[in-house]
mmCIF file of C-alpha atoms and ligand atoms in Angstrom:
data_model
loop_
_atom_site.group_PDB
_atom_site.id
_atom_site.type_symbol
_atom_site.label_atom_id
_atom_site.label_comp_id
_atom_site.label_asym_id
_atom_site.label_seq_id
_atom_site.Cartn_x
_atom_site.Cartn_y
_atom_site.Cartn_z
ATOM 1 C CA MET A 1 105.765 106.710 139.691
ATOM 2 C CA THR A 2 108.950 105.062 140.439
ATOM 3 C CA LEU A 3 111.655 105.955 137.986
ATOM 4 C CA GLN A 4 113.536 103.598 135.908
ATOM 5 C CA THR A 5 116.974 103.685 134.964
ATOM 6 C CA LYS A 6 119.296 101.330 132.605
ATOM 7 C CA PRO A 7 120.599 98.330 133.687
ATOM 8 C CA ARG A 8 124.099 98.320 135.137
ATOM 9 C CA ARG A 9 127.383 97.112 133.145
ATOM 10 C CA ASN A 10 130.601 96.688 133.542
ATOM 11 C CA ALA A 11 133.506 98.786 132.025
ATOM 12 C CA ARG A 12 137.145 98.577 131.187
ATOM 13 C CA MET A 13 140.106 100.490 129.273
ATOM 14 C CA LEU A 14 139.765 100.045 125.612
ATOM 15 C CA SER A 15 142.858 101.698 124.808
ATOM 16 C CA VAL A 16 145.773 104.257 125.832
ATOM 17 C CA GLY A 17 147.765 107.030 123.714
ATOM 18 C CA ALA A 18 150.225 109.302 124.768
ATOM 19 C CA TYR A 19 152.027 112.287 123.511
ATOM 20 C CA ARG A 20 155.601 113.656 124.676
ATOM 21 C CA PRO A 21 156.846 116.812 123.271
ATOM 22 C CA ALA A 22 160.080 116.822 121.263
ATOM 23 C CA ASN A 23 162.037 118.965 123.241
ATOM 24 C CA ALA A 24 164.016 116.892 125.669
ATOM 25 C CA VAL A 25 165.624 118.944 128.438
ATOM 26 C CA HIS A 26 168.370 117.409 130.577
ATOM 27 C CA ASN A 27 168.932 118.368 134.106
ATOM 28 C CA ASN A 28 172.269 120.116 133.287
ATOM 29 C CA GLU A 29 170.008 122.654 131.516
ATOM 30 C CA ILE A 30 167.942 123.391 134.726
ATOM 31 C CA ALA A 31 170.705 122.935 137.341
ATOM 32 C CA GLY A 32 172.395 126.169 136.764
ATOM 33 C CA LYS A 33 169.451 128.263 137.594
ATOM 34 C CA ILE A 34 168.627 126.650 140.660
ATOM 35 C CA ASP A 35 172.165 126.026 142.302
ATOM 36 C CA SER A 36 171.821 122.212 141.948
ATOM 37 C CA SER A 37 173.248 119.464 139.879
ATOM 38 C CA ASP A 38 172.479 116.554 137.688
ATOM 39 C CA GLU A 39 173.901 114.338 140.307
ATOM 40 C CA TRP A 40 171.511 115.758 143.109
ATOM 41 C CA ILE A 41 168.473 115.822 141.017
ATOM 42 C CA GLN A 42 169.143 112.096 139.773
ATOM 43 C CA GLN A 43 169.866 111.045 143.410
ATOM 44 C CA ARG A 44 167.055 112.584 144.928
ATOM 45 C CA THR A 45 164.201 111.957 142.124
ATOM 46 C CA GLY A 46 165.502 109.574 139.609
ATOM 47 C CA ILE A 47 165.137 112.275 136.748
ATOM 48 C CA GLU A 48 167.436 112.660 134.230
ATOM 49 C CA SER A 49 165.661 114.459 131.494
ATOM 50 C CA ARG A 50 162.182 115.792 130.779
ATOM 51 C CA ASN A 51 160.087 117.098 127.851
ATOM 52 C CA PHE A 52 158.966 120.631 127.827
ATOM 53 C CA ALA A 53 156.626 121.684 124.817
ATOM 54 C CA GLY A 54 157.479 124.601 122.809
ATOM 55 C CA PRO A 55 156.330 127.979 123.233
ATOM 56 C CA ASP A 56 153.613 127.692 120.366
ATOM 57 C CA GLU A 57 152.625 124.040 121.570
ATOM 58 C CA SER A 58 149.831 124.109 123.729
ATOM 59 C CA LEU A 59 148.212 121.717 126.361
ATOM 60 C CA VAL A 60 145.592 120.795 123.834
ATOM 61 C CA ASP A 61 148.005 120.283 120.982
ATOM 62 C CA MET A 62 149.287 117.966 123.138
ATOM 63 C CA ALA A 63 146.172 116.110 124.412
ATOM 64 C CA GLU A 64 144.705 116.079 121.003
ATOM 65 C CA LYS A 65 147.534 113.729 119.720
ATOM 66 C CA ALA A 66 147.014 111.725 122.407
ATOM 67 C CA ALA A 67 143.409 111.473 122.083
ATOM 68 C CA ARG A 68 143.764 110.879 118.535
ATOM 69 C CA ILE A 69 145.958 107.570 119.197
ATOM 70 C CA ALA A 70 143.477 106.335 121.902
ATOM 71 C CA ILE A 71 140.545 106.645 119.803
ATOM 72 C CA ALA A 72 141.978 104.801 116.783
ATOM 73 C CA ARG A 73 143.544 102.041 118.985
ATOM 74 C CA ALA A 74 140.240 101.657 120.374
ATOM 75 C CA GLY A 75 139.010 100.955 116.669
ATOM 76 C CA LEU A 76 136.395 103.946 117.115
ATOM 77 C CA ALA A 77 135.713 107.000 115.003
ATOM 78 C CA ALA A 78 135.614 110.324 117.114
ATOM 79 C CA ASP A 79 131.886 110.654 116.761
ATOM 80 C CA GLN A 80 131.587 107.351 118.469
ATOM 81 C CA ILE A 81 133.086 109.192 121.679
ATOM 82 C CA ASP A 82 130.132 110.295 123.502
ATOM 83 C CA ALA A 83 132.078 112.087 126.724
ATOM 84 C CA VAL A 84 135.309 113.587 127.334
ATOM 85 C CA ILE A 85 136.742 114.184 130.564
ATOM 86 C CA PHE A 86 140.007 116.187 130.756
ATOM 87 C CA SER A 87 142.041 116.198 133.914
ATOM 88 C CA THR A 88 144.535 119.266 134.024
ATOM 89 C CA ILE A 89 145.873 122.054 136.222
ATOM 90 C CA THR A 90 147.528 124.042 133.492
ATOM 91 C CA TYR A 91 144.515 124.713 130.928
ATOM 92 C CA PRO A 92 144.990 128.690 130.825
ATOM 93 C CA TYR A 93 141.290 129.620 130.706
ATOM 94 C CA GLN A 94 138.610 129.005 133.358
ATOM 95 C CA ALA A 95 135.914 128.742 130.596
ATOM 96 C CA PRO A 96 135.117 127.193 128.362
ATOM 97 C CA SER A 97 136.825 123.617 129.187
ATOM 98 C CA ALA A 98 139.682 122.219 127.691
ATOM 99 C CA ALA A 99 137.476 118.966 127.103
ATOM 100 C CA THR A 100 135.314 121.342 124.763
ATOM 101 C CA GLU A 101 138.565 122.356 122.820
ATOM 102 C CA ILE A 102 139.151 118.847 122.508
ATOM 103 C CA LEU A 103 135.620 118.142 120.782
ATOM 104 C CA THR A 104 136.283 120.884 118.285
ATOM 105 C CA ARG A 105 139.661 119.424 117.198
ATOM 106 C CA LEU A 106 138.090 115.984 116.974
ATOM 107 C CA GLY A 107 135.281 117.406 114.666
ATOM 108 C CA ASN A 108 132.759 116.108 117.292
ATOM 109 C CA THR A 109 130.987 119.200 118.705
ATOM 110 C CA HIS A 110 128.234 117.273 120.366
ATOM 111 C CA SER A 111 129.249 114.874 123.300
ATOM 112 C CA ALA A 112 129.296 115.807 126.885
ATOM 113 C CA ALA A 113 132.654 117.470 128.062
ATOM 114 C CA PHE A 114 134.139 118.923 130.950
ATOM 115 C CA ASP A 115 137.405 119.250 133.121
ATOM 116 C CA ILE A 116 138.614 117.908 136.428
ATOM 117 C CA SER A 117 141.091 119.588 139.083
ATOM 118 C CA ALA A 118 142.308 116.536 140.962
ATOM 119 C CA ALA A 119 146.165 117.539 139.857
ATOM 120 C CA CYS A 120 148.585 114.348 140.163
ATOM 121 C CA ALA A 121 145.472 112.092 141.269
ATOM 122 C CA GLY A 122 143.464 113.361 138.490
ATOM 123 C CA PHE A 123 143.775 110.652 136.062
ATOM 124 C CA CYS A 124 142.709 108.107 138.303
ATOM 125 C CA TYR A 125 139.909 110.729 139.396
ATOM 126 C CA ALA A 126 138.756 110.751 135.997
ATOM 127 C CA VAL A 127 139.103 106.966 135.678
ATOM 128 C CA SER A 128 136.764 106.577 138.276
ATOM 129 C CA LEU A 129 134.057 108.789 136.856
ATOM 130 C CA ALA A 130 134.447 107.319 133.514
ATOM 131 C CA ASN A 131 133.880 103.954 135.003
ATOM 132 C CA ASP A 132 130.924 104.977 136.701
ATOM 133 C CA MET A 133 129.323 106.732 133.482
ATOM 134 C CA VAL A 134 129.728 103.698 131.226
ATOM 135 C CA SER A 135 128.497 101.258 134.001
ATOM 136 C CA ALA A 136 125.237 103.741 134.629
ATOM 137 C CA GLY A 137 124.649 103.744 131.032
ATOM 138 C CA THR A 138 125.110 107.637 130.882
ATOM 139 C CA ALA A 139 127.776 107.136 128.395
ATOM 140 C CA ASN A 140 129.222 104.277 126.152
ATOM 141 C CA ASN A 141 132.773 105.513 125.417
ATOM 142 C CA VAL A 142 134.442 107.997 127.505
ATOM 143 C CA LEU A 143 137.789 109.724 126.372
ATOM 144 C CA VAL A 144 139.731 110.426 129.519
ATOM 145 C CA ILE A 145 142.743 112.621 128.968
ATOM 146 C CA GLY A 146 145.611 113.419 131.579
ATOM 147 C CA GLY A 147 147.403 116.560 130.181
ATOM 148 C CA GLU A 148 149.647 119.041 131.497
ATOM 149 C CA LYS A 149 151.858 121.981 130.304
ATOM 150 C CA LEU A 150 153.510 122.779 133.696
ATOM 151 C CA SER A 151 156.475 124.578 132.141
ATOM 152 C CA ASP A 152 153.995 127.343 131.935
ATOM 153 C CA PHE A 153 153.207 127.307 135.495
ATOM 154 C CA THR A 154 156.927 126.759 136.846
ATOM 155 C CA ASP A 155 159.277 129.332 137.920
ATOM 156 C CA PRO A 156 162.661 127.874 136.282
ATOM 157 C CA TYR A 157 164.507 129.625 139.445
ATOM 158 C CA ASP A 158 162.375 127.689 141.929
ATOM 159 C CA ARG A 159 164.671 125.462 143.622
ATOM 160 C CA ALA A 160 161.654 123.388 144.950
ATOM 161 C CA THR A 161 160.063 122.701 141.808
ATOM 162 C CA ALA A 162 162.178 123.489 138.809
ATOM 163 C CA PHE A 163 163.632 120.204 138.174
ATOM 164 C CA ILE A 164 160.440 118.110 138.965
ATOM 165 C CA PHE A 165 157.554 119.517 136.778
ATOM 166 C CA ALA A 166 157.414 118.580 132.828
ATOM 167 C CA ASP A 167 154.842 118.258 130.023
ATOM 168 C CA GLY A 168 152.884 115.800 128.167
ATOM 169 C CA ALA A 169 149.511 113.781 127.756
ATOM 170 C CA GLY A 170 147.913 110.873 127.901
ATOM 171 C CA ALA A 171 144.491 109.298 127.159
ATOM 172 C CA VAL A 172 142.410 106.450 127.407
ATOM 173 C CA VAL A 173 138.766 105.284 126.069
ATOM 174 C CA ILE A 174 136.881 103.605 128.596
ATOM 175 C CA GLY A 175 133.746 101.586 127.123
ATOM 176 C CA ALA A 176 131.459 98.466 127.956
ATOM 177 C CA SER A 177 132.880 95.268 128.941
ATOM 178 C CA ASP A 178 131.600 91.883 129.460
ATOM 179 C CA GLN A 179 133.560 91.634 132.735
ATOM 180 C CA VAL A 180 134.802 93.961 135.369
ATOM 181 C CA GLY A 181 137.619 95.648 134.138
ATOM 182 C CA ILE A 182 138.005 98.690 136.682
ATOM 183 C CA GLY A 183 137.969 97.717 140.386
ATOM 184 C CA PRO A 184 136.656 100.227 142.952
ATOM 185 C CA THR A 185 138.390 103.495 143.617
ATOM 186 C CA VAL A 186 139.731 104.041 146.821
ATOM 187 C CA TRP A 187 140.092 107.729 147.140
ATOM 188 C CA GLY A 188 140.107 110.759 149.376
ATOM 189 C CA ALA A 189 141.840 113.716 150.532
ATOM 190 C CA ASN A 190 144.213 115.232 153.362
ATOM 191 C CA ALA A 191 143.000 118.659 152.899
ATOM 192 C CA GLU A 192 144.554 119.831 156.198
ATOM 193 C CA THR A 193 147.778 120.122 154.023
ATOM 194 C CA ARG A 194 145.960 121.843 151.185
ATOM 195 C CA GLU A 195 148.951 124.498 150.815
ATOM 196 C CA ALA A 196 151.609 121.860 150.511
ATOM 197 C CA ILE A 197 151.172 122.248 146.860
ATOM 198 C CA LEU A 198 149.730 125.184 145.226
ATOM 199 C CA MET A 199 149.448 127.777 142.626
ATOM 200 C CA GLU A 200 148.866 131.374 143.893
ATOM 201 C CA PRO A 201 148.361 134.167 143.773
ATOM 202 C CA SER A 202 144.775 133.930 142.678
ATOM 203 C CA TRP A 203 143.635 135.634 139.504
ATOM 204 C CA LEU A 204 141.631 137.952 141.514
ATOM 205 C CA GLU A 205 144.962 139.321 142.717
ATOM 206 C CA HIS A 206 145.626 140.378 139.228
ATOM 207 C CA LYS A 207 142.435 141.887 138.552
ATOM 208 C CA LYS A 208 142.800 144.100 141.980
ATOM 209 C CA ALA A 209 146.214 145.150 141.079
ATOM 210 C CA ASN A 210 146.788 148.715 140.004
ATOM 211 C CA LYS A 211 147.943 149.087 136.516
ATOM 212 C CA GLY A 212 151.878 148.497 136.455
ATOM 213 C CA GLU A 213 151.825 146.695 139.743
ATOM 214 C CA ALA A 214 154.195 143.619 139.522
ATOM 215 C CA ILE A 215 152.061 140.497 140.719
ATOM 216 C CA LYS A 216 153.465 137.229 140.620
ATOM 217 C CA TRP A 217 152.454 134.854 138.049
ATOM 218 C CA PRO A 218 150.383 131.792 139.317
ATOM 219 C CA ASP A 219 153.645 129.094 139.323
ATOM 220 C CA ILE A 220 153.190 125.878 141.114
ATOM 221 C CA ALA A 221 155.049 125.617 144.536
ATOM 222 C CA GLN A 222 155.442 123.011 146.839
ATOM 223 C CA GLN A 223 156.581 121.896 150.297
ATOM 224 C CA GLY A 224 158.439 118.842 149.378
ATOM 225 C CA GLN A 225 159.342 117.128 152.213
ATOM 226 C CA THR A 226 155.481 117.614 153.571
ATOM 227 C CA VAL A 227 154.549 115.798 150.066
ATOM 228 C CA PHE A 228 157.415 113.322 150.070
ATOM 229 C CA ARG A 229 156.641 112.270 153.657
ATOM 230 C CA TRP A 230 152.747 111.780 153.039
ATOM 231 C CA ALA A 231 153.018 110.056 149.864
ATOM 232 C CA VAL A 232 155.854 107.631 151.379
ATOM 233 C CA TYR A 233 153.550 106.737 154.704
ATOM 234 C CA GLU A 234 149.992 106.906 153.350
ATOM 235 C CA MET A 235 150.048 105.921 149.693
ATOM 236 C CA GLY A 236 151.160 102.197 150.347
ATOM 237 C CA PRO A 237 148.074 101.555 152.503
ATOM 238 C CA VAL A 238 145.728 103.266 150.086
ATOM 239 C CA GLY A 239 147.228 100.877 147.163
ATOM 240 C CA LEU A 240 146.627 97.723 149.589
ATOM 241 C CA LYS A 241 142.937 99.100 149.911
ATOM 242 C CA ALA A 242 142.382 99.244 146.303
ATOM 243 C CA ILE A 243 144.295 95.860 145.555
ATOM 244 C CA GLU A 244 141.940 94.259 148.040
ATOM 245 C CA ALA A 245 138.745 96.052 147.079
ATOM 246 C CA ALA A 246 139.369 94.449 143.453
ATOM 247 C CA GLY A 247 139.646 91.191 145.020
ATOM 248 C CA LEU A 248 143.272 90.526 144.319
ATOM 249 C CA THR A 249 146.171 90.314 146.555
ATOM 250 C CA PRO A 250 149.540 91.779 146.050
ATOM 251 C CA ASP A 251 151.095 88.573 144.701
ATOM 252 C CA THR A 252 148.065 88.289 142.127
ATOM 253 C CA LEU A 253 148.837 91.770 140.797
ATOM 254 C CA ASP A 254 150.676 91.933 137.499
ATOM 255 C CA ALA A 255 151.664 95.495 137.489
ATOM 256 C CA PHE A 256 151.902 98.702 139.455
ATOM 257 C CA VAL A 257 151.690 102.051 137.493
ATOM 258 C CA PRO A 258 152.103 104.656 140.102
ATOM 259 C CA HIS A 259 152.249 108.436 139.599
ATOM 260 C CA GLN A 260 155.790 109.554 138.534
ATOM 261 C CA ALA A 261 156.597 112.040 141.296
ATOM 262 C CA ASN A 262 159.893 110.523 142.530
ATOM 263 C CA ASP A 263 161.514 107.328 142.041
ATOM 264 C CA ARG A 264 162.260 107.018 145.930
ATOM 265 C CA ILE A 265 158.459 107.501 146.608
ATOM 266 C CA ILE A 266 157.643 104.702 144.188
ATOM 267 C CA ASP A 267 160.280 102.479 145.953
ATOM 268 C CA ALA A 268 158.832 103.229 149.423
ATOM 269 C CA MET A 269 155.117 102.491 147.923
ATOM 270 C CA VAL A 270 156.370 99.140 146.717
ATOM 271 C CA LYS A 271 158.091 98.056 149.831
ATOM 272 C CA GLY A 272 155.223 99.459 151.973
ATOM 273 C CA MET A 273 152.862 97.327 150.160
ATOM 274 C CA LYS A 274 155.199 94.420 150.107
ATOM 275 C CA LEU A 275 154.632 93.924 146.227
ATOM 276 C CA PRO A 276 156.654 90.696 145.051
ATOM 277 C CA GLU A 277 159.253 90.895 142.018
ATOM 278 C CA SER A 278 156.582 89.512 139.921
ATOM 279 C CA VAL A 279 154.637 92.664 139.848
ATOM 280 C CA TYR A 280 156.197 94.909 137.172
ATOM 281 C CA VAL A 281 156.744 98.464 138.095
ATOM 282 C CA ALA A 282 156.212 101.414 135.587
ATOM 283 C CA ARG A 283 159.144 103.754 135.827
ATOM 284 C CA ASP A 284 158.844 106.344 133.495
ATOM 285 C CA ILE A 285 160.107 109.488 135.700
ATOM 286 C CA ARG A 286 163.852 108.987 134.296
ATOM 287 C CA PHE A 287 163.273 110.733 131.002
ATOM 288 C CA SER A 288 159.642 112.168 131.547
ATOM 289 C CA GLY A 289 159.868 114.054 135.009
ATOM 290 C CA ASN A 290 156.636 114.568 136.741
ATOM 291 C CA THR A 291 153.959 115.410 134.494
ATOM 292 C CA SER A 292 150.967 115.647 136.870
ATOM 293 C CA ALA A 293 147.661 114.263 135.580
ATOM 294 C CA ALA A 294 149.665 113.081 132.339
ATOM 295 C CA SER A 295 152.210 110.609 134.305
ATOM 296 C CA ILE A 296 149.992 107.755 135.069
ATOM 297 C CA PRO A 297 148.695 107.278 131.081
ATOM 298 C CA LEU A 298 152.321 107.801 129.893
ATOM 299 C CA ALA A 299 153.864 105.459 132.104
ATOM 300 C CA MET A 300 151.174 102.731 131.217
ATOM 301 C CA ASP A 301 151.682 103.476 127.317
ATOM 302 C CA ALA A 302 155.495 103.147 127.685
ATOM 303 C CA MET A 303 155.006 100.180 129.924
ATOM 304 C CA LEU A 304 152.929 98.403 127.166
ATOM 305 C CA GLU A 305 155.143 99.184 124.463
ATOM 306 C CA THR A 306 158.067 97.583 126.045
ATOM 307 C CA HIS A 307 155.842 94.849 127.821
ATOM 308 C CA PRO A 308 153.495 93.853 125.205
ATOM 309 C CA GLU A 309 152.748 90.648 127.368
ATOM 310 C CA LEU A 310 151.113 92.941 129.864
ATOM 311 C CA HIS A 311 148.267 94.133 127.751
ATOM 312 C CA SER A 312 144.948 93.092 129.465
ATOM 313 C CA LYS A 313 146.728 92.267 132.593
ATOM 314 C CA ASN A 314 145.703 93.646 135.771
ATOM 315 C CA ALA A 315 147.603 96.689 137.111
ATOM 316 C CA LEU A 316 147.283 98.991 140.013
ATOM 317 C CA LEU A 317 147.084 102.757 139.436
ATOM 318 C CA LEU A 318 147.872 105.255 142.183
ATOM 319 C CA GLY A 319 147.869 108.890 141.849
ATOM 320 C CA PHE A 320 148.408 111.608 144.606
ATOM 321 C CA GLY A 321 149.119 115.266 144.406
ATOM 322 C CA ALA A 322 147.922 118.715 145.194
ATOM 323 C CA GLY A 323 145.264 118.851 147.609
ATOM 324 C CA LEU A 324 146.315 116.792 149.143
ATOM 325 C CA VAL A 325 144.228 114.235 147.327
ATOM 326 C CA PHE A 326 144.718 110.719 146.301
ATOM 327 C CA ALA A 327 142.925 107.586 144.309
ATOM 328 C CA GLY A 328 143.977 104.268 143.236
ATOM 329 C CA GLN A 329 142.040 101.535 141.361
ATOM 330 C CA VAL A 330 143.069 98.037 139.869
ATOM 331 C CA VAL A 331 142.332 98.220 136.335
ATOM 332 C CA GLU A 332 142.667 95.707 133.332
ATOM 333 C CA LEU A 333 145.153 96.912 130.981
ATOM 334 C CA PRO A 334 144.085 97.765 127.805
ATOM 335 C CA PRO A 335 144.153 95.062 124.915
ATOM 336 C CA VAL A 336 146.424 94.768 122.321
ATOM 337 C CA PRO A 337 145.304 97.612 119.914
ATOM 338 C CA LYS A 338 142.841 97.091 116.866
ATOM 339 C CA LYS A 339 144.616 97.350 113.540
HETATM 340 O O1 UT7 B 1 153.304 115.184 142.247
HETATM 341 C C1 UT7 B 1 153.545 115.386 143.444
HETATM 342 C C2 UT7 B 1 154.009 116.320 143.694
HETATM 343 N N1 UT7 B 1 155.271 116.362 144.459
HETATM 344 C C3 UT7 B 1 155.999 115.644 145.060
HETATM 345 O O2 UT7 B 1 155.709 114.405 145.167
HETATM 346 C C4 UT7 B 1 157.271 115.864 145.515
HETATM 347 C C5 UT7 B 1 157.722 115.288 146.929
HETATM 348 N N2 UT7 B 1 158.791 115.674 147.341
HETATM 349 C C6 UT7 B 1 160.110 115.100 146.776
HETATM 350 O O3 UT7 B 1 160.150 114.626 145.860
HETATM 351 C C7 UT7 B 1 161.430 115.649 147.531
HETATM 352 O O4 UT7 B 1 160.957 116.198 148.874
HETATM 353 C C8 UT7 B 1 162.198 116.464 146.735
HETATM 354 C C9 UT7 B 1 163.075 115.995 145.506
HETATM 355 C C10 UT7 B 1 161.546 117.803 146.015
HETATM 356 C C11 UT7 B 1 163.588 117.103 147.519
HETATM 357 O O5 UT7 B 1 164.185 116.176 147.967
HETATM 358 P P1 UT7 B 1 164.429 116.020 149.744
HETATM 359 O O6 UT7 B 1 165.228 114.729 149.798
HETATM 360 O O7 UT7 B 1 163.167 116.191 150.242
HETATM 361 O O8 UT7 B 1 165.298 117.155 149.864
HETATM 362 P P2 UT7 B 1 165.098 118.507 150.924
HETATM 363 O O9 UT7 B 1 164.265 119.564 150.737
HETATM 364 O O10 UT7 B 1 165.251 117.370 152.387
HETATM 365 O O11 UT7 B 1 166.591 119.056 151.127
HETATM 366 C C12 UT7 B 1 167.941 118.325 151.322
HETATM 367 C C13 UT7 B 1 169.003 119.018 150.985
HETATM 368 C C14 UT7 B 1 169.093 120.499 151.848
HETATM 369 O O12 UT7 B 1 170.445 120.657 152.030
HETATM 370 P P3 UT7 B 1 170.980 120.401 153.619
HETATM 371 O O13 UT7 B 1 170.066 121.521 154.236
HETATM 372 O O14 UT7 B 1 171.033 119.111 153.971
HETATM 373 O O15 UT7 B 1 172.301 121.044 153.356
HETATM 374 C C15 UT7 B 1 168.637 121.372 150.739
HETATM 375 O O16 UT7 B 1 169.050 122.305 150.795
HETATM 376 O O17 UT7 B 1 169.061 119.332 149.591
HETATM 377 C C16 UT7 B 1 169.129 120.730 149.401
HETATM 378 N N3 UT7 B 1 168.361 121.040 148.267
HETATM 379 C C17 UT7 B 1 168.959 121.183 147.042
HETATM 380 N N4 UT7 B 1 169.981 120.925 146.710
HETATM 381 C C18 UT7 B 1 170.035 120.967 145.273
HETATM 382 C C19 UT7 B 1 166.932 121.521 148.262
HETATM 383 N N5 UT7 B 1 166.937 121.684 147.009
HETATM 384 C C20 UT7 B 1 167.698 121.295 146.233
HETATM 385 C C21 UT7 B 1 167.972 121.328 144.679
HETATM 386 N N6 UT7 B 1 169.289 121.248 144.192
HETATM 387 N N7 UT7 B 1 167.109 121.938 143.633
#
């Protein structure tokens, strides 16, 4: 017998929510430990300060706050969320997932829930999955969370990372729509440069170690220049493909919300894609640093706060990072929140 399936439908972002931890840490508090300076960090990255969660504030504490805002702004109750996708590389448990911890916090313990690991591209990967789930009818309302507590996995004495990474969480709800609200995702990897950003050693090294043996904590490490060159030369073409796949051109786009890794990378992508000045470019890195999977929803939320006219307009989202992996798609930005 031929199997039957549900009719395809369109999906869109219904809302966005964000949470930034209260503790703002200026470059001056970081620079001393890495023989750097506020001036160097600002010039090379555009970062002036970033937020770190407190020692008792967990990744899921932050994610829950962002999720509750997104769900309320979508005009939904928590039990109307039928799937949670949590993109993170900093949940300190292999199992069960951070997504199921979110379910318990929301008092909805029955919905589908899972985590994904695609680092700084993770939010765009999750948006792609959620779009497919809603389109195929396997879920009606998907909560997508990008959240990181990178301060737990960054060595404050590592000159290559200490000034970049930060903490925060952003969330969107993706649901059914009359029109196409999420364009095709252009994604992939350059896995031959897998080691350009990594956390090591593996947990097995800790298990194998003799009692008392000093083993390095798995902090994030990166070859900054390798990642920088890759992003600068290869991400613009990915963005252009995503714009084209959505049936747009750079001059019909309204906004660009890139992963916030480095202001100079953002400049290079804008130039490479020849985005006209009419395209609003979200630059959240100055006071947020690089929050990996959280950076795009945080930047999107801040942009809509300061530019409410961009609600329901079309934005290119583009994430890239450890793997090396990347993903971009054009989305219709969330509408003005329901009261
Ligand atoms: O989310 C995705 C993951 N990460 C990224 O996207 C990061 C991509 N990479 C970058 O953003 C940049 O490569 C960095 C910001 C990490 C570094 O900037 P850079 O312009 O690539 O610096 P560099 O490594 O080429 O070093 C330039 C100079 C060197 O000195 P000399 O040889 O020119 O005298 C370094 O020794 O800057 C020196 N340097 C520093 N100075 C002060 C390197 N790190 C530091 C530092 N403070 N932290």
